[in-house]
Amino acid sequence: MTLFLRRHGRSLALFSFLFLLLLLLQSTSPSLDPSLTSLRGESYKQFGGALSRGTFSVSDSVISPNEKFHITAVADLDKRSKLGSSEWYSVLLPGVLSRSGGGGYEVQWGPARQVSTKHNEGGRGMELSELTVYDGRLLSFGDRTGIVFELIRDGGGGIKSVPRFILTEGDGETDKGMKVEWATVKDGNLYIGSFGKEFTNPAGE
């Protein structure tokens, strides 16, 4: 035993030091919620990989309570959404909804904005079917790919689409994107739905 310590004393001392250092680091490190990521001293809930808070608010759309509102429509261009050989697009149409003196409403549309992606399924993509604000984020949904996009400003005055999630048909274990047709928010939860038909494969089963 004495001979062993003489030969390997330095190695044992180094190993012991490293082991104690590891224990010290573990004991002093704060426990982190895996759903949170630290960014500049603050914690943000991850949303499809996002490291920043959503900044979109429904209240910002109110110009005059009960009288005038900002609105936006989105277009599902179906097969016409293909733009070039490897890109697909949709159109956002902003406008102002105003209540007229007779109790009716009128809409003044602004210039259309184009938003695009390279994500597709079988040569189809960006067939957006809905716009919903959730968790401070403006979301839209591909009714061919099942992709949930967040629409954000690109810094140059335009809009870009960022894919956050992919929803699939059936039991969720298929390779077919969910045909999303609607989405809404209730009690802080986001609900996403289709058109009420059970998923069938190409053979109709």
Short mmCIF file of C-alpha atoms in Angstrom, two decimals:
data_model
loop_
_atom_site.label_atom_id
_atom_site.label_comp_id
_atom_site.label_asym_id
_atom_site.label_seq_id
_atom_site.Cartn_x
_atom_site.Cartn_y
_atom_site.Cartn_z
CA MET A 1 0.00 0.00 0.00
CA THR A 2 2.83 2.37 0.92
CA LEU A 3 4.60 1.58 -2.37
CA PHE A 4 1.37 2.23 -4.30
CA LEU A 5 0.91 5.64 -2.66
CA ARG A 6 4.50 6.58 -3.42
CA ARG A 7 4.07 5.71 -7.09
CA HIS A 8 0.60 7.19 -7.62
CA GLY A 9 0.35 9.87 -4.96
CA ARG A 10 0.30 12.79 -7.40
CA SER A 11 -2.36 11.19 -9.58
CA LEU A 12 -4.57 10.46 -6.59
CA ALA A 13 -4.20 14.00 -5.29
CA LEU A 14 -5.14 15.46 -8.67
CA PHE A 15 -8.14 13.14 -8.99
CA SER A 16 -9.33 14.05 -5.49
CA PHE A 17 -9.02 17.77 -6.24
CA LEU A 18 -11.03 17.47 -9.46
CA PHE A 19 -13.70 15.40 -7.73
CA LEU A 20 -14.11 17.95 -4.93
CA LEU A 21 -14.21 20.79 -7.48
CA LEU A 22 -17.02 19.03 -9.36
CA LEU A 23 -19.03 18.58 -6.16
CA LEU A 24 -18.54 22.25 -5.31
CA LEU A 25 -19.76 23.39 -8.73
CA GLN A 26 -22.85 21.18 -8.51
CA SER A 27 -23.74 22.42 -5.05
CA THR A 28 -23.47 26.09 -6.01
CA SER A 29 -25.24 25.91 -9.41
CA PRO A 30 -28.90 27.00 -9.29
CA SER A 31 -31.46 24.46 -10.44
CA LEU A 32 -33.01 25.49 -13.74
CA ASP A 33 -36.45 24.78 -15.10
CA PRO A 34 -35.77 22.97 -18.42
CA SER A 35 -38.53 25.04 -20.02
CA LEU A 36 -36.70 28.28 -19.22
CA THR A 37 -33.63 29.77 -20.79
CA SER A 38 -31.57 32.52 -19.16
CA LEU A 39 -30.99 35.52 -21.40
CA ARG A 40 -29.24 38.62 -20.09
CA GLY A 41 -30.21 37.93 -16.52
CA GLU A 42 -33.87 37.27 -17.26
CA SER A 43 -35.84 34.09 -17.84
CA TYR A 44 -38.07 33.55 -20.86
CA LYS A 45 -40.37 30.66 -21.56
CA GLN A 46 -39.21 28.98 -24.72
CA PHE A 47 -41.77 29.10 -27.52
CA GLY A 48 -40.74 26.84 -30.35
CA GLY A 49 -37.10 27.76 -29.85
CA ALA A 50 -37.69 31.49 -29.40
CA LEU A 51 -35.49 33.25 -26.87
CA SER A 52 -37.44 36.49 -26.76
CA ARG A 53 -40.80 37.54 -25.46
CA GLY A 54 -43.71 38.04 -27.80
CA THR A 55 -44.55 41.72 -28.24
CA PHE A 56 -47.83 41.52 -30.14
CA SER A 57 -50.93 42.61 -28.22
CA VAL A 58 -54.56 42.46 -29.28
CA SER A 59 -55.18 45.71 -27.39
CA ASP A 60 -52.82 47.46 -29.82
CA SER A 61 -55.36 46.85 -32.58
CA VAL A 62 -57.93 49.12 -30.92
CA ILE A 63 -57.82 52.59 -32.45
CA SER A 64 -61.06 53.78 -30.86
CA PRO A 65 -63.02 51.49 -28.48
CA ASN A 66 -66.14 50.07 -30.15
CA GLU A 67 -65.54 52.28 -33.19
CA LYS A 68 -62.29 51.61 -35.07
CA PHE A 69 -59.82 48.71 -35.15
CA HIS A 70 -56.73 47.51 -36.99
CA ILE A 71 -57.39 44.16 -38.69
CA THR A 72 -55.41 41.83 -40.92
CA ALA A 73 -56.55 39.13 -43.34
CA VAL A 74 -54.43 36.24 -44.60
CA ALA A 75 -54.77 34.46 -47.93
CA ASP A 76 -54.77 30.72 -48.59
CA LEU A 77 -53.63 30.71 -52.22
CA ASP A 78 -53.79 26.93 -52.45
CA LYS A 79 -51.64 25.67 -55.35
CA ARG A 80 -51.03 29.24 -56.51
CA SER A 81 -48.83 29.84 -53.46
CA LYS A 82 -45.72 28.50 -55.20
CA LEU A 83 -43.18 31.23 -55.89
CA GLY A 84 -40.34 30.06 -58.10
CA SER A 85 -38.79 26.63 -57.80
CA SER A 86 -38.26 26.37 -54.05
CA GLU A 87 -40.34 29.01 -52.31
CA TRP A 88 -43.98 29.44 -51.32
CA TYR A 89 -45.81 32.56 -50.24
CA SER A 90 -48.98 34.00 -48.79
CA VAL A 91 -50.39 37.51 -48.63
CA LEU A 92 -51.25 39.57 -45.56
CA LEU A 93 -53.77 42.35 -46.11
CA PRO A 94 -53.90 44.93 -43.29
CA GLY A 95 -56.82 47.28 -42.94
CA VAL A 96 -58.95 49.40 -40.64
CA LEU A 97 -62.43 48.30 -39.61
CA SER A 98 -64.66 51.27 -38.75
CA ARG A 99 -68.19 51.52 -37.45
CA SER A 100 -70.34 53.86 -39.52
CA GLY A 101 -73.00 56.21 -38.22
CA GLY A 102 -75.83 53.92 -39.30
CA GLY A 103 -74.59 51.01 -37.20
CA GLY A 104 -72.85 49.22 -40.06
CA TYR A 105 -69.15 48.69 -40.64
CA GLU A 106 -66.73 49.45 -43.42
CA VAL A 107 -63.16 48.34 -44.13
CA GLN A 108 -60.35 50.37 -45.62
CA TRP A 109 -57.63 48.05 -46.86
CA GLY A 110 -53.96 48.96 -46.87
CA PRO A 111 -51.18 47.70 -49.16
CA ALA A 112 -50.72 43.93 -49.26
CA ARG A 113 -47.64 42.36 -47.69
CA GLN A 114 -46.04 39.17 -48.89
CA VAL A 115 -44.66 36.52 -46.53
CA SER A 116 -42.80 33.45 -47.75
CA THR A 117 -41.09 30.22 -46.72
CA LYS A 118 -39.12 27.34 -48.21
CA HIS A 119 -40.87 24.77 -46.03
CA ASN A 120 -43.32 22.57 -47.91
CA GLU A 121 -44.93 19.15 -48.06
CA GLY A 122 -45.08 17.44 -51.42
CA GLY A 123 -44.54 20.69 -53.28
CA ARG A 124 -47.25 22.57 -51.37
CA GLY A 125 -46.67 25.18 -48.70
CA MET A 126 -47.60 28.48 -47.06
CA GLU A 127 -51.33 27.87 -47.56
CA LEU A 128 -52.17 29.89 -44.47
CA SER A 129 -55.67 29.47 -43.08
CA GLU A 130 -55.82 31.49 -39.87
CA LEU A 131 -54.29 34.34 -37.86
CA THR A 132 -54.28 34.16 -34.07
CA VAL A 133 -52.54 36.13 -31.34
CA TYR A 134 -51.19 33.90 -28.56
CA ASP A 135 -48.59 34.57 -25.87
CA GLY A 136 -47.86 37.93 -27.44
CA ARG A 137 -47.16 36.36 -30.82
CA LEU A 138 -48.94 36.62 -34.16
CA LEU A 139 -49.35 33.04 -35.38
CA SER A 140 -50.52 31.60 -38.67
CA PHE A 141 -51.05 27.99 -39.69
CA GLY A 142 -50.33 26.03 -42.86
CA ASP A 143 -53.32 23.88 -43.79
CA ARG A 144 -51.13 21.63 -45.94
CA THR A 145 -47.96 21.27 -43.89
CA GLY A 146 -49.36 21.64 -40.37
CA ILE A 147 -46.63 24.17 -39.61
CA VAL A 148 -47.33 26.81 -36.98
CA PHE A 149 -45.59 30.00 -38.10
CA GLU A 150 -44.85 33.09 -36.07
CA LEU A 151 -45.02 36.22 -38.20
CA ILE A 152 -42.51 38.83 -37.09
CA ARG A 153 -40.93 42.01 -38.45
CA ASP A 154 -37.75 41.35 -40.38
CA GLY A 155 -36.05 44.64 -39.48
CA GLY A 156 -36.42 46.06 -42.97
CA GLY A 157 -40.09 46.95 -42.86
CA GLY A 158 -41.24 43.55 -44.08
CA ILE A 159 -42.67 40.44 -42.45
CA LYS A 160 -40.95 37.07 -42.16
CA SER A 161 -42.35 33.69 -41.18
CA VAL A 162 -40.59 31.63 -38.52
CA PRO A 163 -41.70 27.98 -38.17
CA ARG A 164 -42.29 27.16 -34.50
CA PHE A 165 -44.10 23.81 -34.47
CA ILE A 166 -45.31 21.05 -36.82
CA LEU A 167 -48.71 19.45 -36.17
CA THR A 168 -49.48 16.07 -37.74
CA GLU A 169 -52.70 14.29 -38.66
CA GLY A 170 -54.41 11.39 -36.96
CA ASP A 171 -52.92 10.28 -33.68
CA GLY A 172 -49.97 12.62 -34.12
CA GLU A 173 -47.63 9.84 -35.22
CA THR A 174 -48.14 10.18 -38.97
CA ASP A 175 -45.94 11.98 -41.49
CA LYS A 176 -48.88 13.97 -42.86
CA GLY A 177 -49.19 17.59 -41.82
CA MET A 178 -52.40 18.53 -40.05
CA LYS A 179 -54.93 20.36 -42.19
CA VAL A 180 -55.31 23.31 -39.84
CA GLU A 181 -58.42 25.38 -40.59
CA TRP A 182 -58.99 27.37 -37.41
CA ALA A 183 -57.41 28.39 -34.13
CA THR A 184 -58.58 30.32 -31.11
CA VAL A 185 -57.49 31.20 -27.58
CA LYS A 186 -59.57 30.50 -24.47
CA ASP A 187 -58.52 30.77 -20.82
CA GLY A 188 -54.90 31.22 -21.82
CA ASN A 189 -54.81 28.06 -23.94
CA LEU A 190 -54.36 27.85 -27.71
CA TYR A 191 -56.79 25.52 -29.49
CA ILE A 192 -56.09 24.44 -33.06
CA GLY A 193 -58.56 22.49 -35.20
CA SER A 194 -59.31 21.13 -38.62
CA PHE A 195 -62.54 20.68 -40.60
CA GLY A 196 -64.07 17.80 -38.64
CA LYS A 197 -63.10 14.85 -40.83
CA GLU A 198 -61.15 11.90 -39.50
CA PHE A 199 -57.72 11.35 -40.98
CA THR A 200 -57.62 8.83 -43.84
CA ASN A 201 -54.71 7.54 -45.86
CA PRO A 202 -54.57 7.76 -49.68
CA ALA A 203 -56.57 4.53 -49.86
CA GLY A 204 -59.41 6.14 -47.92
CA GLU A 205 -58.90 4.00 -44.82
#
